[in-house]
Amino acid sequence: MTCLQGLSLSLHPTNINNQLAEETPSDLINPEGFEQLFEANKNRLYRYIYASVWDSAAADDIFQETCLTLWNEFSKYEPGSDFSKWATCIAFNRIRVFRRTQNKYQLGLDDDLLQEFSNNLPVIEDSTIAQEVKWRHLDHCYTLLPSSMQEIYQHFYNQNLMAQDIADKTGRSIYAIRKVIHKLRKKLFDCVENKLAEMKNDQK
Amino acid sequence: MIRSEKYAAIREIADAIGTKTATQEQEKQLAELLRGNLEAQRFFYDYMGMHIDLLAPAASNFEFSYKRKIETAVTEEFTVRRKDTSQTMSNTDNNEEITQTRLKNSSEKKHEHAQKIPLIVKYKLWLILTAAVLLLLLLWQQFNQSSAPIIAKIEKGQLSIVDHGMINGNHLFSGVYQTIQASSLLLVDGSTLHLAAHSHIKFFNNHEMRLTQGKLSVAPASDNNNIIVHVPNFTLNSNGGKFSIDLTQDKPVIDSGENTLLIPRRWQPKHFWSFDSQSDRVIDSVGSASGIPAAGATRTTGLLGRGGFYFNNHSTDRIDLGSGGGTVPATGTFAVSDGVTIEVLIRPEYSGELGEIDQIFSKDTGDEKLRMVLGFQHNSTKKHLQPDLDVNESLEFGLYILGQGYNRLKLPLDGLNGRPTLAQLKDGNMHHIVVSYSVNTGLKAIYIDGQMLASYQYPLGSKMLTGGPGSATIGNTQGANRWKLKSFSGVIDEVAFYDFALPAFMVQAHWINVQQDKNYFGFQPSAKTLPKIMNLVLPAYSSVELDPLTGLPYQVLKQ
């Protein structure tokens, strides 16, 4: 995927009869069409942006800008083509614009690495297991965590408390809390990987 | 070696980023570890992705709203708003909420344009453009006549071209047509198509078309031929059999063949909590309103599928579902405009004593005014009742309707006129409860076990006010001071929230599915995401009326 050479968004002139012959109603441009495509892609778009800038405030700003650019440019989206790819290109450009205009956010992937990462994204995502499958495994893996870790998980992921707040609440040091968060994240990741490998073996 | 060990250095820095403690040095090191290494990038993306999804997926951080307004012109509006702000802003310069509007057929824009270009130049341009387009069209027709695919042969009748069509002799090509008189077409595969006069149809190819007006009947050439007809709110597949569609009635009518397949446009709930996952959260299998059970709500064997929740009439018994992204009234995923349906399975233990309230589902904006409530009640206060009945223990459905205010429809549990007594509902079996309101018809209804047992007719088109900042709750209500009073007693399972009114026919169909140990939609009960498309096999050789809003079956007229 190359996004730097312009977005190639315009509709190509086609033989109208052939276009009609190949076109199905689900491909036609309409607001519902945008909503459907956008809803299916918004979480992966946010993931891509966050993984590129490593900062949630910056990711939120870029995500918001990306959403509106997608909406404004939707008439240029070619029905039937890969919406994910098109949306990623727009997010890629928004990230670059953001990095250039907001001097305080110079962290995250530099321009060259961002380009490399974005080019690799289709391959990376191709092997990414459907999110609902991961969530199902995460559900189960959570139950395998020791209760002390489950408690920290609840504070950190469900109640969105910062490590310092959890430390104050539990009377433990902030370093101990951070260590538990890192450990439980690794445990969950390993557990899900394990389950996915088992699933793959079962399918063979 | 497992990936988290192999890429331990990347994981440690990613962890530090996740807890906002990464140093600039560490981030530089991470960039070097990722550069030129696809597998390392894959690991980083998966690891960070899990963290982000656990922390707050995009759907939870932002509220997205899509609106279509029809006033002086058709406008479409898309709003992205951060959930953590309580301010309402419409300034596009403000980064907290951004709204973008697209204007179609805007006379203002045309006028602006006209002012910029002198009239004579505009006239010349118009002439040149028209001539060029005509020339191109002629050339294109000349060169493409033979390559364009023929869709059908006109055997009888007459059609006119509406858009992009072509009729050469009696051959019809893809495009949009209107029948001037009743017409019969022989499709390329040998299937026949009959269209009533003044029907409006678009042919995509020789087996797929869209009917927007009139009547059509299809007779496929053989059992293997599948003719697909799209209609604005549904799609029909002939599946080798005949069928006909009549769009001239208030509600579309289908005369089905042996295997006619209906794909309705809207059938999924907006939210569906099957309780079949064993997660610490209550997973929403359709939307993003996964809930958090409070300490007293305990998992139990499901009335259907693996899991359900038991509530013990205690202040800690509830499942908080959040506001669905709502910040002000009429926003968020619990804000609905066409109607609403709440569907649940219950095994109640409600006492029915005076003053006792057991809420099954509730959503309000936090001020107890714009409420949407389903539950049991026996209270001495008989306010806000429509119809105004003097009842004791009852099942009730409260809703805020514009111009009417907040009103409750009650279904007395008195054993009269087909209604069950409370004792019959407490027979230890599961019961199917559905409440609905349709803006189009103005009908508010309560169903028990597939039967509509209470209803109230509002003026047609009466809109409702829903959504907003308050939390939706299963088994209780919002507001700590009312938790003890309104907690449910018994088991609740399979809670579905729809943004339209389920037709009575579908309520019955869902109850039949449940009795056959399937979920409402005929699938095996599970926490899996519901599919995007549902195929319904229509009863063979029947006349079926469809709900024009959803495309779901409304009633079987004759079989």
PDB file of C-alpha atoms in Angstrom, chain B residues 110-370:
ATOM      1  CA  LYS B 110     -25.673  27.089  -7.461  1.00  0.00           C
ATOM      2  CA  HIS B 111     -26.460  30.741  -6.983  1.00  0.00           C
ATOM      3  CA  GLU B 112     -22.976  31.510  -5.647  1.00  0.00           C
ATOM      4  CA  HIS B 113     -21.457  29.804  -8.649  1.00  0.00           C
ATOM      5  CA  ALA B 114     -23.659  31.756 -11.025  1.00  0.00           C
ATOM      6  CA  GLN B 115     -22.448  35.040  -9.615  1.00  0.00           C
ATOM      7  CA  LYS B 116     -18.823  34.202 -10.278  1.00  0.00           C
ATOM      8  CA  ILE B 117     -19.222  33.347 -13.983  1.00  0.00           C
ATOM      9  CA  PRO B 118     -20.591  35.936 -16.452  1.00  0.00           C
ATOM     10  CA  LEU B 119     -23.865  34.799 -18.024  1.00  0.00           C
ATOM     11  CA  ILE B 120     -22.680  34.793 -21.653  1.00  0.00           C
ATOM     12  CA  VAL B 121     -19.605  32.721 -20.823  1.00  0.00           C
ATOM     13  CA  LYS B 122     -21.779  30.335 -18.854  1.00  0.00           C
ATOM     14  CA  TYR B 123     -24.168  29.983 -21.822  1.00  0.00           C
ATOM     15  CA  LYS B 124     -21.325  29.251 -24.249  1.00  0.00           C
ATOM     16  CA  LEU B 125     -19.790  26.768 -21.878  1.00  0.00           C
ATOM     17  CA  TRP B 126     -23.115  25.046 -21.501  1.00  0.00           C
ATOM     18  CA  LEU B 127     -23.548  24.762 -25.277  1.00  0.00           C
ATOM     19  CA  ILE B 128     -20.035  23.383 -25.767  1.00  0.00           C
ATOM     20  CA  LEU B 129     -20.421  20.898 -22.964  1.00  0.00           C
ATOM     21  CA  THR B 130     -23.821  19.690 -24.172  1.00  0.00           C
ATOM     22  CA  ALA B 131     -22.515  19.226 -27.713  1.00  0.00           C
ATOM     23  CA  ALA B 132     -19.449  17.383 -26.451  1.00  0.00           C
ATOM     24  CA  VAL B 133     -21.515  15.080 -24.243  1.00  0.00           C
ATOM     25  CA  LEU B 134     -23.933  14.305 -27.098  1.00  0.00           C
ATOM     26  CA  LEU B 135     -21.052  13.579 -29.448  1.00  0.00           C
ATOM     27  CA  LEU B 136     -19.366  11.317 -26.929  1.00  0.00           C
ATOM     28  CA  LEU B 137     -22.643   9.539 -26.247  1.00  0.00           C
ATOM     29  CA  LEU B 138     -23.215   8.902 -29.950  1.00  0.00           C
ATOM     30  CA  LEU B 139     -19.665   7.644 -30.423  1.00  0.00           C
ATOM     31  CA  TRP B 140     -19.907   5.475 -27.352  1.00  0.00           C
ATOM     32  CA  GLN B 141     -23.214   3.970 -28.494  1.00  0.00           C
ATOM     33  CA  GLN B 142     -21.750   3.319 -31.934  1.00  0.00           C
ATOM     34  CA  PHE B 143     -18.753   1.428 -30.589  1.00  0.00           C
ATOM     35  CA  ASN B 144     -20.337  -0.331 -27.672  1.00  0.00           C
ATOM     36  CA  GLN B 145     -23.587  -1.580 -29.068  1.00  0.00           C
ATOM     37  CA  SER B 146     -22.329  -5.041 -29.731  1.00  0.00           C
ATOM     38  CA  SER B 147     -20.323  -5.428 -26.512  1.00  0.00           C
ATOM     39  CA  ALA B 148     -23.075  -4.352 -24.078  1.00  0.00           C
ATOM     40  CA  PRO B 149     -24.710  -7.375 -22.458  1.00  0.00           C
ATOM     41  CA  ILE B 150     -28.303  -8.093 -23.442  1.00  0.00           C
ATOM     42  CA  ILE B 151     -30.466  -8.588 -20.377  1.00  0.00           C
ATOM     43  CA  ALA B 152     -33.795  -9.645 -21.848  1.00  0.00           C
ATOM     44  CA  LYS B 153     -36.052  -9.822 -24.851  1.00  0.00           C
ATOM     45  CA  ILE B 154     -39.272  -7.822 -24.691  1.00  0.00           C
ATOM     46  CA  GLU B 155     -42.037 -10.287 -25.570  1.00  0.00           C
ATOM     47  CA  LYS B 156     -45.002  -8.084 -24.807  1.00  0.00           C
ATOM     48  CA  GLY B 157     -45.659  -4.510 -23.753  1.00  0.00           C
ATOM     49  CA  GLN B 158     -43.598  -1.340 -23.846  1.00  0.00           C
ATOM     50  CA  LEU B 159     -40.862   0.150 -21.685  1.00  0.00           C
ATOM     51  CA  SER B 160     -39.276   3.592 -21.588  1.00  0.00           C
ATOM     52  CA  ILE B 161     -35.704   4.371 -20.584  1.00  0.00           C
ATOM     53  CA  VAL B 162     -35.349   6.336 -17.350  1.00  0.00           C
ATOM     54  CA  ASP B 163     -31.582   6.300 -16.926  1.00  0.00           C
ATOM     55  CA  HIS B 164     -28.564   4.704 -18.660  1.00  0.00           C
ATOM     56  CA  GLY B 165     -30.726   2.141 -20.463  1.00  0.00           C
ATOM     57  CA  MET B 166     -30.794   0.949 -24.045  1.00  0.00           C
ATOM     58  CA  ILE B 167     -33.481  -0.765 -26.095  1.00  0.00           C
ATOM     59  CA  ASN B 168     -32.355  -2.107 -29.458  1.00  0.00           C
ATOM     60  CA  GLY B 169     -35.267  -3.591 -31.375  1.00  0.00           C
ATOM     61  CA  ASN B 170     -36.845  -5.803 -28.752  1.00  0.00           C
ATOM     62  CA  HIS B 171     -33.582  -6.335 -26.860  1.00  0.00           C
ATOM     63  CA  LEU B 172     -33.176  -4.743 -23.471  1.00  0.00           C
ATOM     64  CA  PHE B 173     -29.803  -3.818 -21.968  1.00  0.00           C
ATOM     65  CA  SER B 174     -28.840  -2.982 -18.364  1.00  0.00           C
ATOM     66  CA  GLY B 175     -30.271   0.290 -17.103  1.00  0.00           C
ATOM     67  CA  VAL B 176     -33.288   1.869 -15.461  1.00  0.00           C
ATOM     68  CA  TYR B 177     -36.723   1.530 -17.094  1.00  0.00           C
ATOM     69  CA  GLN B 178     -40.378   2.271 -16.565  1.00  0.00           C
ATOM     70  CA  THR B 179     -43.144   0.152 -18.083  1.00  0.00           C
ATOM     71  CA  ILE B 180     -45.606   2.183 -20.117  1.00  0.00           C
ATOM     72  CA  GLN B 181     -47.983  -0.785 -20.254  1.00  0.00           C
ATOM     73  CA  ALA B 182     -47.992  -4.268 -18.711  1.00  0.00           C
ATOM     74  CA  SER B 183     -44.930  -6.050 -20.132  1.00  0.00           C
ATOM     75  CA  SER B 184     -43.462  -9.538 -20.335  1.00  0.00           C
ATOM     76  CA  LEU B 185     -39.720 -10.079 -20.650  1.00  0.00           C
ATOM     77  CA  LEU B 186     -37.770 -13.209 -21.450  1.00  0.00           C
ATOM     78  CA  LEU B 187     -34.473 -13.044 -19.584  1.00  0.00           C
ATOM     79  CA  VAL B 188     -31.313 -14.392 -21.225  1.00  0.00           C
ATOM     80  CA  ASP B 189     -31.355 -17.500 -19.007  1.00  0.00           C
ATOM     81  CA  GLY B 190     -34.902 -18.350 -20.097  1.00  0.00           C
ATOM     82  CA  SER B 191     -36.659 -17.037 -16.989  1.00  0.00           C
ATOM     83  CA  THR B 192     -39.730 -14.880 -17.506  1.00  0.00           C
ATOM     84  CA  LEU B 193     -40.552 -11.604 -15.872  1.00  0.00           C
ATOM     85  CA  HIS B 194     -43.951  -9.873 -15.852  1.00  0.00           C
ATOM     86  CA  LEU B 195     -44.164  -6.208 -14.949  1.00  0.00           C
ATOM     87  CA  ALA B 196     -47.369  -4.258 -14.329  1.00  0.00           C
ATOM     88  CA  ALA B 197     -47.859  -0.908 -16.050  1.00  0.00           C
ATOM     89  CA  HIS B 198     -45.945   2.009 -14.481  1.00  0.00           C
ATOM     90  CA  SER B 199     -43.468  -0.250 -12.725  1.00  0.00           C
ATOM     91  CA  HIS B 200     -39.999   1.165 -12.166  1.00  0.00           C
ATOM     92  CA  ILE B 201     -37.089  -1.255 -12.451  1.00  0.00           C
ATOM     93  CA  LYS B 202     -33.314  -1.210 -12.719  1.00  0.00           C
ATOM     94  CA  PHE B 203     -31.508  -4.177 -14.295  1.00  0.00           C
ATOM     95  CA  PHE B 204     -28.003  -4.785 -12.953  1.00  0.00           C
ATOM     96  CA  ASN B 205     -27.525  -7.951 -14.984  1.00  0.00           C
ATOM     97  CA  ASN B 206     -29.666 -10.810 -16.262  1.00  0.00           C
ATOM     98  CA  HIS B 207     -30.462 -12.197 -12.831  1.00  0.00           C
ATOM     99  CA  GLU B 208     -30.316  -9.208 -10.459  1.00  0.00           C
ATOM    100  CA  MET B 209     -32.569  -6.158 -10.484  1.00  0.00           C
ATOM    101  CA  ARG B 210     -34.112  -3.500  -8.280  1.00  0.00           C
ATOM    102  CA  LEU B 211     -37.849  -2.766  -8.236  1.00  0.00           C
ATOM    103  CA  THR B 212     -38.793   0.607  -6.779  1.00  0.00           C
ATOM    104  CA  GLN B 213     -42.395   0.931  -7.939  1.00  0.00           C
ATOM    105  CA  GLY B 214     -45.205  -1.246  -9.276  1.00  0.00           C
ATOM    106  CA  LYS B 215     -45.611  -5.014  -9.469  1.00  0.00           C
ATOM    107  CA  LEU B 216     -43.375  -7.794 -10.697  1.00  0.00           C
ATOM    108  CA  SER B 217     -43.656 -11.554 -10.965  1.00  0.00           C
ATOM    109  CA  VAL B 218     -40.835 -13.953 -11.720  1.00  0.00           C
ATOM    110  CA  ALA B 219     -40.833 -17.460 -13.109  1.00  0.00           C
ATOM    111  CA  PRO B 220     -37.285 -18.900 -13.272  1.00  0.00           C
ATOM    112  CA  ALA B 221     -36.421 -21.164 -16.183  1.00  0.00           C
ATOM    113  CA  SER B 222     -35.363 -24.036 -13.923  1.00  0.00           C
ATOM    114  CA  ASP B 223     -34.848 -25.034 -10.277  1.00  0.00           C
ATOM    115  CA  ASN B 224     -31.205 -23.972 -10.568  1.00  0.00           C
ATOM    116  CA  ASN B 225     -31.949 -20.386 -11.586  1.00  0.00           C
ATOM    117  CA  ASN B 226     -31.862 -17.775  -8.866  1.00  0.00           C
ATOM    118  CA  ILE B 227     -33.412 -14.416  -9.654  1.00  0.00           C
ATOM    119  CA  ILE B 228     -32.557 -11.673  -7.155  1.00  0.00           C
ATOM    120  CA  VAL B 229     -34.851  -8.699  -6.773  1.00  0.00           C
ATOM    121  CA  HIS B 230     -33.855  -5.807  -4.514  1.00  0.00           C
ATOM    122  CA  VAL B 231     -36.599  -3.617  -3.139  1.00  0.00           C
ATOM    123  CA  PRO B 232     -35.743  -0.554  -0.993  1.00  0.00           C
ATOM    124  CA  ASN B 233     -35.993  -2.390   2.348  1.00  0.00           C
ATOM    125  CA  PHE B 234     -35.578  -6.039   1.442  1.00  0.00           C
ATOM    126  CA  THR B 235     -34.230  -8.487  -1.118  1.00  0.00           C
ATOM    127  CA  LEU B 236     -35.917 -11.582  -2.505  1.00  0.00           C
ATOM    128  CA  ASN B 237     -34.189 -14.646  -3.946  1.00  0.00           C
ATOM    129  CA  SER B 238     -36.341 -16.906  -6.106  1.00  0.00           C
ATOM    130  CA  ASN B 239     -34.244 -19.968  -5.205  1.00  0.00           C
ATOM    131  CA  GLY B 240     -35.554 -21.758  -8.276  1.00  0.00           C
ATOM    132  CA  GLY B 241     -39.236 -21.000  -7.604  1.00  0.00           C
ATOM    133  CA  LYS B 242     -41.766 -18.372  -8.672  1.00  0.00           C
ATOM    134  CA  PHE B 243     -42.663 -15.285  -6.686  1.00  0.00           C
ATOM    135  CA  SER B 244     -44.293 -11.921  -7.120  1.00  0.00           C
ATOM    136  CA  ILE B 245     -43.920  -8.525  -5.463  1.00  0.00           C
ATOM    137  CA  ASP B 246     -46.628  -5.875  -5.208  1.00  0.00           C
ATOM    138  CA  LEU B 247     -45.406  -2.434  -4.179  1.00  0.00           C
ATOM    139  CA  THR B 248     -48.676  -0.663  -4.925  1.00  0.00           C
ATOM    140  CA  GLN B 249     -50.100  -1.318  -1.421  1.00  0.00           C
ATOM    141  CA  ASP B 250     -49.284   0.523   1.833  1.00  0.00           C
ATOM    142  CA  LYS B 251     -47.262  -2.487   2.832  1.00  0.00           C
ATOM    143  CA  PRO B 252     -45.383  -4.559   0.221  1.00  0.00           C
ATOM    144  CA  VAL B 253     -47.061  -7.912  -0.491  1.00  0.00           C
ATOM    145  CA  ILE B 254     -45.118 -11.007  -1.560  1.00  0.00           C
ATOM    146  CA  ASP B 255     -46.695 -14.077  -3.128  1.00  0.00           C
ATOM    147  CA  SER B 256     -44.081 -16.690  -2.353  1.00  0.00           C
ATOM    148  CA  GLY B 257     -43.052 -19.757  -4.310  1.00  0.00           C
ATOM    149  CA  GLU B 258     -41.711 -23.000  -2.936  1.00  0.00           C
ATOM    150  CA  ASN B 259     -38.398 -21.684  -1.560  1.00  0.00           C
ATOM    151  CA  THR B 260     -38.611 -17.908  -1.700  1.00  0.00           C
ATOM    152  CA  LEU B 261     -35.893 -16.378   0.445  1.00  0.00           C
ATOM    153  CA  LEU B 262     -36.385 -12.988   2.103  1.00  0.00           C
ATOM    154  CA  ILE B 263     -33.431 -10.853   3.247  1.00  0.00           C
ATOM    155  CA  PRO B 264     -34.848  -8.001   5.338  1.00  0.00           C
ATOM    156  CA  ARG B 265     -32.839  -4.780   5.566  1.00  0.00           C
ATOM    157  CA  ARG B 266     -33.315  -4.355   9.318  1.00  0.00           C
ATOM    158  CA  TRP B 267     -33.640  -7.287  11.682  1.00  0.00           C
ATOM    159  CA  GLN B 268     -30.699  -7.033  14.104  1.00  0.00           C
ATOM    160  CA  PRO B 269     -31.159  -5.506  17.514  1.00  0.00           C
ATOM    161  CA  LYS B 270     -29.019  -2.465  18.261  1.00  0.00           C
ATOM    162  CA  HIS B 271     -27.749  -4.258  21.371  1.00  0.00           C
ATOM    163  CA  PHE B 272     -27.956  -7.902  22.377  1.00  0.00           C
ATOM    164  CA  TRP B 273     -26.757  -9.363  25.651  1.00  0.00           C
ATOM    165  CA  SER B 274     -27.100 -13.171  25.545  1.00  0.00           C
ATOM    166  CA  PHE B 275     -25.171 -13.603  28.842  1.00  0.00           C
ATOM    167  CA  ASP B 276     -23.502 -16.684  27.336  1.00  0.00           C
ATOM    168  CA  SER B 277     -19.947 -15.393  27.697  1.00  0.00           C
ATOM    169  CA  GLN B 278     -18.092 -16.096  30.940  1.00  0.00           C
ATOM    170  CA  SER B 279     -16.310 -12.745  30.865  1.00  0.00           C
ATOM    171  CA  ASP B 280     -16.191 -10.289  33.748  1.00  0.00           C
ATOM    172  CA  ARG B 281     -18.179  -8.036  31.421  1.00  0.00           C
ATOM    173  CA  VAL B 282     -21.601  -8.610  29.956  1.00  0.00           C
ATOM    174  CA  ILE B 283     -20.777  -8.807  26.264  1.00  0.00           C
ATOM    175  CA  ASP B 284     -22.983  -6.981  23.763  1.00  0.00           C
ATOM    176  CA  SER B 285     -22.941  -9.247  20.686  1.00  0.00           C
ATOM    177  CA  VAL B 286     -24.119  -6.545  18.304  1.00  0.00           C
ATOM    178  CA  GLY B 287     -23.209  -3.079  19.547  1.00  0.00           C
ATOM    179  CA  SER B 288     -20.606  -1.691  21.881  1.00  0.00           C
ATOM    180  CA  ALA B 289     -22.615  -1.380  25.110  1.00  0.00           C
ATOM    181  CA  SER B 290     -20.961  -4.212  27.008  1.00  0.00           C
ATOM    182  CA  GLY B 291     -22.095  -4.029  30.633  1.00  0.00           C
ATOM    183  CA  ILE B 292     -20.544  -4.466  34.044  1.00  0.00           C
ATOM    184  CA  PRO B 293     -22.484  -6.550  36.577  1.00  0.00           C
ATOM    185  CA  ALA B 294     -22.625  -5.144  40.114  1.00  0.00           C
ATOM    186  CA  ALA B 295     -21.674  -7.419  42.985  1.00  0.00           C
ATOM    187  CA  GLY B 296     -25.170  -8.813  43.612  1.00  0.00           C
ATOM    188  CA  ALA B 297     -26.033  -9.856  40.039  1.00  0.00           C
ATOM    189  CA  THR B 298     -24.870 -13.466  39.860  1.00  0.00           C
ATOM    190  CA  ARG B 299     -24.361 -15.652  36.833  1.00  0.00           C
ATOM    191  CA  THR B 300     -26.662 -18.641  36.673  1.00  0.00           C
ATOM    192  CA  THR B 301     -27.724 -21.293  34.160  1.00  0.00           C
ATOM    193  CA  GLY B 302     -29.394 -19.560  31.253  1.00  0.00           C
ATOM    194  CA  LEU B 303     -33.063 -19.823  30.456  1.00  0.00           C
ATOM    195  CA  LEU B 304     -31.621 -20.286  26.975  1.00  0.00           C
ATOM    196  CA  GLY B 305     -27.975 -21.111  26.258  1.00  0.00           C
ATOM    197  CA  ARG B 306     -25.165 -21.255  28.804  1.00  0.00           C
ATOM    198  CA  GLY B 307     -25.722 -18.242  30.978  1.00  0.00           C
ATOM    199  CA  GLY B 308     -28.267 -15.926  32.520  1.00  0.00           C
ATOM    200  CA  PHE B 309     -28.258 -13.585  35.520  1.00  0.00           C
ATOM    201  CA  TYR B 310     -29.988 -14.061  38.850  1.00  0.00           C
ATOM    202  CA  PHE B 311     -31.173 -10.977  40.734  1.00  0.00           C
ATOM    203  CA  ASN B 312     -32.172 -11.168  44.375  1.00  0.00           C
ATOM    204  CA  ASN B 313     -34.118  -7.951  44.927  1.00  0.00           C
ATOM    205  CA  HIS B 314     -31.082  -6.306  46.507  1.00  0.00           C
ATOM    206  CA  SER B 315     -29.550  -2.861  45.976  1.00  0.00           C
ATOM    207  CA  THR B 316     -26.382  -4.392  44.512  1.00  0.00           C
ATOM    208  CA  ASP B 317     -28.295  -6.432  41.932  1.00  0.00           C
ATOM    209  CA  ARG B 318     -27.962  -4.782  38.543  1.00  0.00           C
ATOM    210  CA  ILE B 319     -26.002  -4.695  35.284  1.00  0.00           C
ATOM    211  CA  ASP B 320     -24.784  -1.237  34.232  1.00  0.00           C
ATOM    212  CA  LEU B 321     -24.690  -0.845  30.455  1.00  0.00           C
ATOM    213  CA  GLY B 322     -23.512   2.764  30.190  1.00  0.00           C
ATOM    214  CA  SER B 323     -25.183   5.496  28.193  1.00  0.00           C
ATOM    215  CA  GLY B 324     -24.301   4.082  24.778  1.00  0.00           C
ATOM    216  CA  GLY B 325     -22.300   7.245  24.114  1.00  0.00           C
ATOM    217  CA  GLY B 326     -25.242   9.545  24.840  1.00  0.00           C
ATOM    218  CA  THR B 327     -24.386  12.980  26.244  1.00  0.00           C
ATOM    219  CA  VAL B 328     -27.553  14.985  25.691  1.00  0.00           C
ATOM    220  CA  PRO B 329     -31.114  13.746  24.968  1.00  0.00           C
ATOM    221  CA  ALA B 330     -31.535  12.043  21.581  1.00  0.00           C
ATOM    222  CA  THR B 331     -27.851  11.068  21.364  1.00  0.00           C
ATOM    223  CA  GLY B 332     -26.096   7.737  21.866  1.00  0.00           C
ATOM    224  CA  THR B 333     -26.975   4.240  20.744  1.00  0.00           C
ATOM    225  CA  PHE B 334     -30.042   4.082  23.003  1.00  0.00           C
ATOM    226  CA  ALA B 335     -31.493   7.071  21.121  1.00  0.00           C
ATOM    227  CA  VAL B 336     -33.983   5.743  18.586  1.00  0.00           C
ATOM    228  CA  SER B 337     -36.115   7.513  16.019  1.00  0.00           C
ATOM    229  CA  ASP B 338     -38.260   4.919  14.217  1.00  0.00           C
ATOM    230  CA  GLY B 339     -39.455   3.017  17.260  1.00  0.00           C
ATOM    231  CA  VAL B 340     -38.183   0.696  19.928  1.00  0.00           C
ATOM    232  CA  THR B 341     -38.457  -2.907  21.077  1.00  0.00           C
ATOM    233  CA  ILE B 342     -37.140  -4.438  24.284  1.00  0.00           C
ATOM    234  CA  GLU B 343     -37.169  -8.235  24.329  1.00  0.00           C
ATOM    235  CA  VAL B 344     -36.204 -10.484  27.264  1.00  0.00           C
ATOM    236  CA  LEU B 345     -36.652 -13.938  28.726  1.00  0.00           C
ATOM    237  CA  ILE B 346     -37.474 -13.987  32.427  1.00  0.00           C
ATOM    238  CA  ARG B 347     -38.312 -16.361  35.265  1.00  0.00           C
ATOM    239  CA  PRO B 348     -39.715 -13.865  37.782  1.00  0.00           C
ATOM    240  CA  GLU B 349     -39.998 -14.117  41.542  1.00  0.00           C
ATOM    241  CA  TYR B 350     -41.816 -10.796  41.874  1.00  0.00           C
ATOM    242  CA  SER B 351     -43.868 -10.607  45.094  1.00  0.00           C
ATOM    243  CA  GLY B 352     -46.618  -8.375  43.690  1.00  0.00           C
ATOM    244  CA  GLU B 353     -47.032  -6.644  47.060  1.00  0.00           C
ATOM    245  CA  LEU B 354     -48.236  -3.043  47.216  1.00  0.00           C
ATOM    246  CA  GLY B 355     -45.302  -0.695  46.620  1.00  0.00           C
ATOM    247  CA  GLU B 356     -43.089  -3.417  45.137  1.00  0.00           C
ATOM    248  CA  ILE B 357     -41.256  -2.520  41.894  1.00  0.00           C
ATOM    249  CA  ASP B 358     -39.038  -4.966  39.947  1.00  0.00           C
ATOM    250  CA  GLN B 359     -37.421  -3.365  36.915  1.00  0.00           C
ATOM    251  CA  ILE B 360     -36.246  -5.550  34.050  1.00  0.00           C
ATOM    252  CA  PHE B 361     -34.705  -2.830  31.853  1.00  0.00           C
ATOM    253  CA  SER B 362     -34.469   0.908  32.267  1.00  0.00           C
ATOM    254  CA  LYS B 363     -32.820   3.884  30.604  1.00  0.00           C
ATOM    255  CA  ASP B 364     -33.252   7.508  31.526  1.00  0.00           C
ATOM    256  CA  THR B 365     -31.323  10.708  31.007  1.00  0.00           C
ATOM    257  CA  GLY B 366     -30.445  10.902  34.675  1.00  0.00           C
ATOM    258  CA  ASP B 367     -33.340  13.148  35.667  1.00  0.00           C
ATOM    259  CA  GLU B 368     -36.050  10.441  35.784  1.00  0.00           C
ATOM    260  CA  LYS B 369     -37.998  12.293  33.099  1.00  0.00           C
ATOM    261  CA  LEU B 370     -37.033  10.923  29.693  1.00  0.00           C
TER     262      LEU B 370
END
